[in-house]
Coordinates of C-alpha atoms in Angstrom, one line a residue:
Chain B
X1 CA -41.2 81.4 -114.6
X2 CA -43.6 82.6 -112.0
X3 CA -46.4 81.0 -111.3
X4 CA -49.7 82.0 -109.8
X5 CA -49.3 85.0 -107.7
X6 CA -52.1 86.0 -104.9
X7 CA -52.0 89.1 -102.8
X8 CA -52.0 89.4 -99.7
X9 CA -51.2 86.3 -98.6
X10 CA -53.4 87.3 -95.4
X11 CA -55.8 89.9 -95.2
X12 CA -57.5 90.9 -92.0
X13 CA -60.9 93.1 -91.8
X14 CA -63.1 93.8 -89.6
X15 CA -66.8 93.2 -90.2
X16 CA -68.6 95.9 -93.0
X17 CA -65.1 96.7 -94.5
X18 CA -64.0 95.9 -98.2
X19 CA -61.6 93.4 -99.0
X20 CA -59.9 93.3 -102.5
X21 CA -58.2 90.2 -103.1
X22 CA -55.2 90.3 -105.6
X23 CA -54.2 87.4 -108.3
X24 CA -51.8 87.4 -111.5
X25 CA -52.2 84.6 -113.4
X26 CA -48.7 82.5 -115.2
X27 CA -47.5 84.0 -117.8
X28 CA -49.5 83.2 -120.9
X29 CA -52.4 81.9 -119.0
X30 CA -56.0 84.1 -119.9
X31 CA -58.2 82.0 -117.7
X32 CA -58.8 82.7 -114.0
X33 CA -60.5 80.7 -111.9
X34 CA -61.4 81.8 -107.9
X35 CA -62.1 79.1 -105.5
X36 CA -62.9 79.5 -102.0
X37 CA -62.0 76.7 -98.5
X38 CA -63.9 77.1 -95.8
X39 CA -62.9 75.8 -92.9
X40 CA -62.9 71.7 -92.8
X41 CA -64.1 72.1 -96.3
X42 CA -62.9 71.6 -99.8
X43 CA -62.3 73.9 -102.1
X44 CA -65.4 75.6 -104.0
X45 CA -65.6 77.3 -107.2
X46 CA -66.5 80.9 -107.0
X47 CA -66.0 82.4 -110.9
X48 CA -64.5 81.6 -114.2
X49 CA -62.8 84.7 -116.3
X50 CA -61.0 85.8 -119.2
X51 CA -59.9 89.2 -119.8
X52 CA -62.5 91.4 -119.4
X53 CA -65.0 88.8 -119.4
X54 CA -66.9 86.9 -116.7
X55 CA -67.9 83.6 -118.1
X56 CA -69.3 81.8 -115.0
X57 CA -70.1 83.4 -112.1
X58 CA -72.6 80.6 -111.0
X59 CA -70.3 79.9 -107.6
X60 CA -70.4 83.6 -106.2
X61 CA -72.4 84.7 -103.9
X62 CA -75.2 87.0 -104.9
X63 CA -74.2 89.8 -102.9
X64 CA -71.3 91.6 -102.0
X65 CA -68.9 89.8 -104.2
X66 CA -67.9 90.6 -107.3
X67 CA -64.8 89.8 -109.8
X68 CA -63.1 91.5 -112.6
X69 CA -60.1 90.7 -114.7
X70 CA -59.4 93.9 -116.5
X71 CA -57.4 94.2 -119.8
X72 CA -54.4 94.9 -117.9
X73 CA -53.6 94.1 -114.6
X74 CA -54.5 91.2 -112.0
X75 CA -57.9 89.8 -111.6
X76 CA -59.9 91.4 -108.6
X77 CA -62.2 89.1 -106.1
X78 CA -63.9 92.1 -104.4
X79 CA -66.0 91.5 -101.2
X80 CA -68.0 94.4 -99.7
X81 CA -69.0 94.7 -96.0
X82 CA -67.6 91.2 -94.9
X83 CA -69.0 89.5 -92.2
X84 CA -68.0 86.7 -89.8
X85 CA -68.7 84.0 -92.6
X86 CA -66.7 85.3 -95.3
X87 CA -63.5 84.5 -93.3
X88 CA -61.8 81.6 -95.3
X89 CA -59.2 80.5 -97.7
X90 CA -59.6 82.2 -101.1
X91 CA -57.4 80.6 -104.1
X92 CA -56.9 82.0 -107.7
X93 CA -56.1 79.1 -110.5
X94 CA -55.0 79.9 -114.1
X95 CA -55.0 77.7 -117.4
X96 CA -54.2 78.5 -120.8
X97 CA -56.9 76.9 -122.4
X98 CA -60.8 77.3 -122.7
X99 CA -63.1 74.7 -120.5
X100 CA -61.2 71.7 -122.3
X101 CA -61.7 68.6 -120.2
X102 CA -58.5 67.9 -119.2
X103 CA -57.6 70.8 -118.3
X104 CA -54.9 71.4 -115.7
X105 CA -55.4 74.3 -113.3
X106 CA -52.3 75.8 -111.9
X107 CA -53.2 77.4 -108.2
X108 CA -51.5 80.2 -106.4
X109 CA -50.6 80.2 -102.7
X110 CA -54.1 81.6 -101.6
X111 CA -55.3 84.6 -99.8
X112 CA -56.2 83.7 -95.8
X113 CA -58.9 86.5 -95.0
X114 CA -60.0 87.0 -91.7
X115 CA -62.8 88.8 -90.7
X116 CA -62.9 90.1 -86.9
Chain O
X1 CA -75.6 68.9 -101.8
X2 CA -71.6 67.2 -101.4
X3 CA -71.5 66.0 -105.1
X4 CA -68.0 65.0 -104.3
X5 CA -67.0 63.1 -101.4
X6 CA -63.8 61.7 -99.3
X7 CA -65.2 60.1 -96.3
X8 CA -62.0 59.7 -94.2
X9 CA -60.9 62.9 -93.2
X10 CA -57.3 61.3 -92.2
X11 CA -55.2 58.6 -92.6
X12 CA -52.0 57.2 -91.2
X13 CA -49.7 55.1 -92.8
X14 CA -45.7 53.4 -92.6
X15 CA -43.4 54.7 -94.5
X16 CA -43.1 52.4 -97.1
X17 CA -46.1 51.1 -97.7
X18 CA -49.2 52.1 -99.7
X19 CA -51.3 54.3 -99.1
X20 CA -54.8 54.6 -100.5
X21 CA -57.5 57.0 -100.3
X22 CA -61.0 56.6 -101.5
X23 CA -63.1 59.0 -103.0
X24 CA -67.0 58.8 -104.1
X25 CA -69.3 61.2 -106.4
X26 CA -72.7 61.2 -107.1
X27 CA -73.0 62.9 -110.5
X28 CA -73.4 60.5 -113.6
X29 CA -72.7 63.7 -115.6
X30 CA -69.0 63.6 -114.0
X31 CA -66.5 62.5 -117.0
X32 CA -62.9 63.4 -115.7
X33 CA -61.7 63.0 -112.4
X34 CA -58.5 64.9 -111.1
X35 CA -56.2 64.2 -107.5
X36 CA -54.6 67.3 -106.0
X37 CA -52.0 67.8 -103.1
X38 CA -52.0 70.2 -101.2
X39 CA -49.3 71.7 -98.0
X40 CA -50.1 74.0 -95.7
X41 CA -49.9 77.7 -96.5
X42 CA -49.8 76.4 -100.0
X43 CA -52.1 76.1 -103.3
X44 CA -53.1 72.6 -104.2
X45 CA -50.8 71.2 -107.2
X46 CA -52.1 68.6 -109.8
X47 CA -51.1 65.4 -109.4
X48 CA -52.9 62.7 -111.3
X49 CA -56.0 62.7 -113.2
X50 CA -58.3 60.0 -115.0
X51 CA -61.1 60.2 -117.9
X52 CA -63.9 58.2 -117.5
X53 CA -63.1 56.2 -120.1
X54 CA -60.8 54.6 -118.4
X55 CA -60.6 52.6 -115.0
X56 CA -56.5 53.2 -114.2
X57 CA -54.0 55.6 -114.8
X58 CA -50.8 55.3 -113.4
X59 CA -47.9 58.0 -112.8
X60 CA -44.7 56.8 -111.1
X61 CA -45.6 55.3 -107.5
X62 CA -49.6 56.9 -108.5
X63 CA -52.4 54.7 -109.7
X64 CA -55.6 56.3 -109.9
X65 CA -58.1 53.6 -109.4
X66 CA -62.1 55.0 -110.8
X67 CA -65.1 52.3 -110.6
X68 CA -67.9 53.7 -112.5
X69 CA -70.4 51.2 -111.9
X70 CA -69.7 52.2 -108.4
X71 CA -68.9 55.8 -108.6
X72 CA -66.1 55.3 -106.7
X73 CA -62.5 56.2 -107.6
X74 CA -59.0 55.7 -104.9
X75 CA -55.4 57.0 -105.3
X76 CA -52.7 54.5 -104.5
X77 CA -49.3 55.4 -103.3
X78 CA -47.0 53.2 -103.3
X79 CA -44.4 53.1 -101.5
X80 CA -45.1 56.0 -99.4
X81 CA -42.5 58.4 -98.5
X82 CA -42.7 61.0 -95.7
X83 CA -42.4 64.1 -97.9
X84 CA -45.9 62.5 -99.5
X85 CA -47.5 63.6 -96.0
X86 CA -50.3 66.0 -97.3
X87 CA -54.0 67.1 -98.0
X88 CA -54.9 65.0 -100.7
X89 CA -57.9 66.2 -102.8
X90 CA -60.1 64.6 -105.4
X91 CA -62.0 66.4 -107.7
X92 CA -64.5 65.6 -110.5
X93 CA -65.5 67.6 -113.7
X94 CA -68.4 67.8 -116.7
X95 CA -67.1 67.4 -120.3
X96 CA -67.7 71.1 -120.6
X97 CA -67.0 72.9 -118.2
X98 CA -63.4 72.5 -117.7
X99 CA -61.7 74.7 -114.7
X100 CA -64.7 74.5 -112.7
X101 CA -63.9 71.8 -110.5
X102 CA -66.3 70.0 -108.2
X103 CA -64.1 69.1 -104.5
X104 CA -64.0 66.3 -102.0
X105 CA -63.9 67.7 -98.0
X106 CA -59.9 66.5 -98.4
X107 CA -57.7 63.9 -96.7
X108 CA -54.7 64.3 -94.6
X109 CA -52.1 61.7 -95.0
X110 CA -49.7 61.4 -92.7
X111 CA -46.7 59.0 -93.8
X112 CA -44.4 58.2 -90.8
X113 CA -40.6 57.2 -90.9

């Protein structure tokens, strides 16, 4: 019974590449949820999915990032020509349930990207 | 605009007794309030969580403490145990919008033998 997978664990660019961050939700779950930690920071909400669907995207930056979460396949947190300030801590959550208000997100290990 | 807030960035305790760390928020519009734990190189994992209809929830050696009048809420541990050494995070949520979680800065407890 896997649960949240993220890859690559750490992912190192150097400033105006691409990074494509990687995350399969738990088996049954249809909700993904990006977060990103920046350093000495807490965790903050990026974008809410379901498959093929973005339904909040009111955390993300308004350029250069983007997310998907095709029909098939892991969700995608895309970020084009990273600079200095996108290095951080960028965590995937998955739920099985729609926006209810106790609902219980179940994280995956995170992706450490570091931008040189 | 730090909606959410956990002043102490670190705490210390003996193992065995209780630990408690103190969150506040500022958003009336907040109606469920959630504690995660999280290790290093690891994703935070749930580990207590209170509506605001209530004022204590409790889960083993975890109380969850919330003040509304206040807009304060605190975790208790008791009695701490080593392995509870961690980055304890409080977060806060509106009725409807479920999975978008609003984040404290995080507190490190460190529980020594």
């Amino acid at each position: 019974n896997a649960g949240v997978m993220q890859n690559p664990r750490h992912l190192v660019r150097r400033r105006g590449q691409e990074a494509r961050l990687r995350c399969s939700p738990m088996k049954g779950h249809s909700h993904v949820y990006w977060y990103r930690q920046l350093p000495e920071e807490g965790l903050k909400f990026m974008v809410y999915l379901q498959k093929e669907n973005i339904i909040d995207e009111s955390g993300m930056p308004k350029e250069r990032f983007s997310a998907e979460f095709p029909k098939e396949g892991p969700s995608i947190l895309r970020i084009q020509q990273v600079v200095r300030g996108d290095s951080a801590a960028y965590f995937c959550a998955s739920s099985s349930v729609a926006r209810r208000a106790n609902e219980k997100l179940f994280f995956g290990s995170g992706t450490q990207l570091s931008v040189l | 605009d730090q909606q959410v807030k956990q002043n102490s960035p670190s705490l210390s305790v003996q193992e065995g007794r209780i630990s408690i760390l103190n969150c506040d928020y500022t958003n009336s519009m907040f109606d469920y309030f959630l504690w995660y734990k999280k290790y290093p190189a690891e994703g935070p994992t749930f580990l207590i969580s209170i509506s605001s209809i209530k004022d204590k929830n409790e889960d083993g050696r975890f109380t969850v403490f919330l003040n509304k009048s206040a807009k304060h809420l605190s975790l208790h541990i008791v009695p701490s145990q080593p392995g509870d050494s961690a980055v304890y995070f409080c977060a806060a949520q509106i009725y409807n919008q479920g999975g978008k979680l609003i984040f404290g800065q995080g507190t490190e407890l460190s529980v020594k033998p």
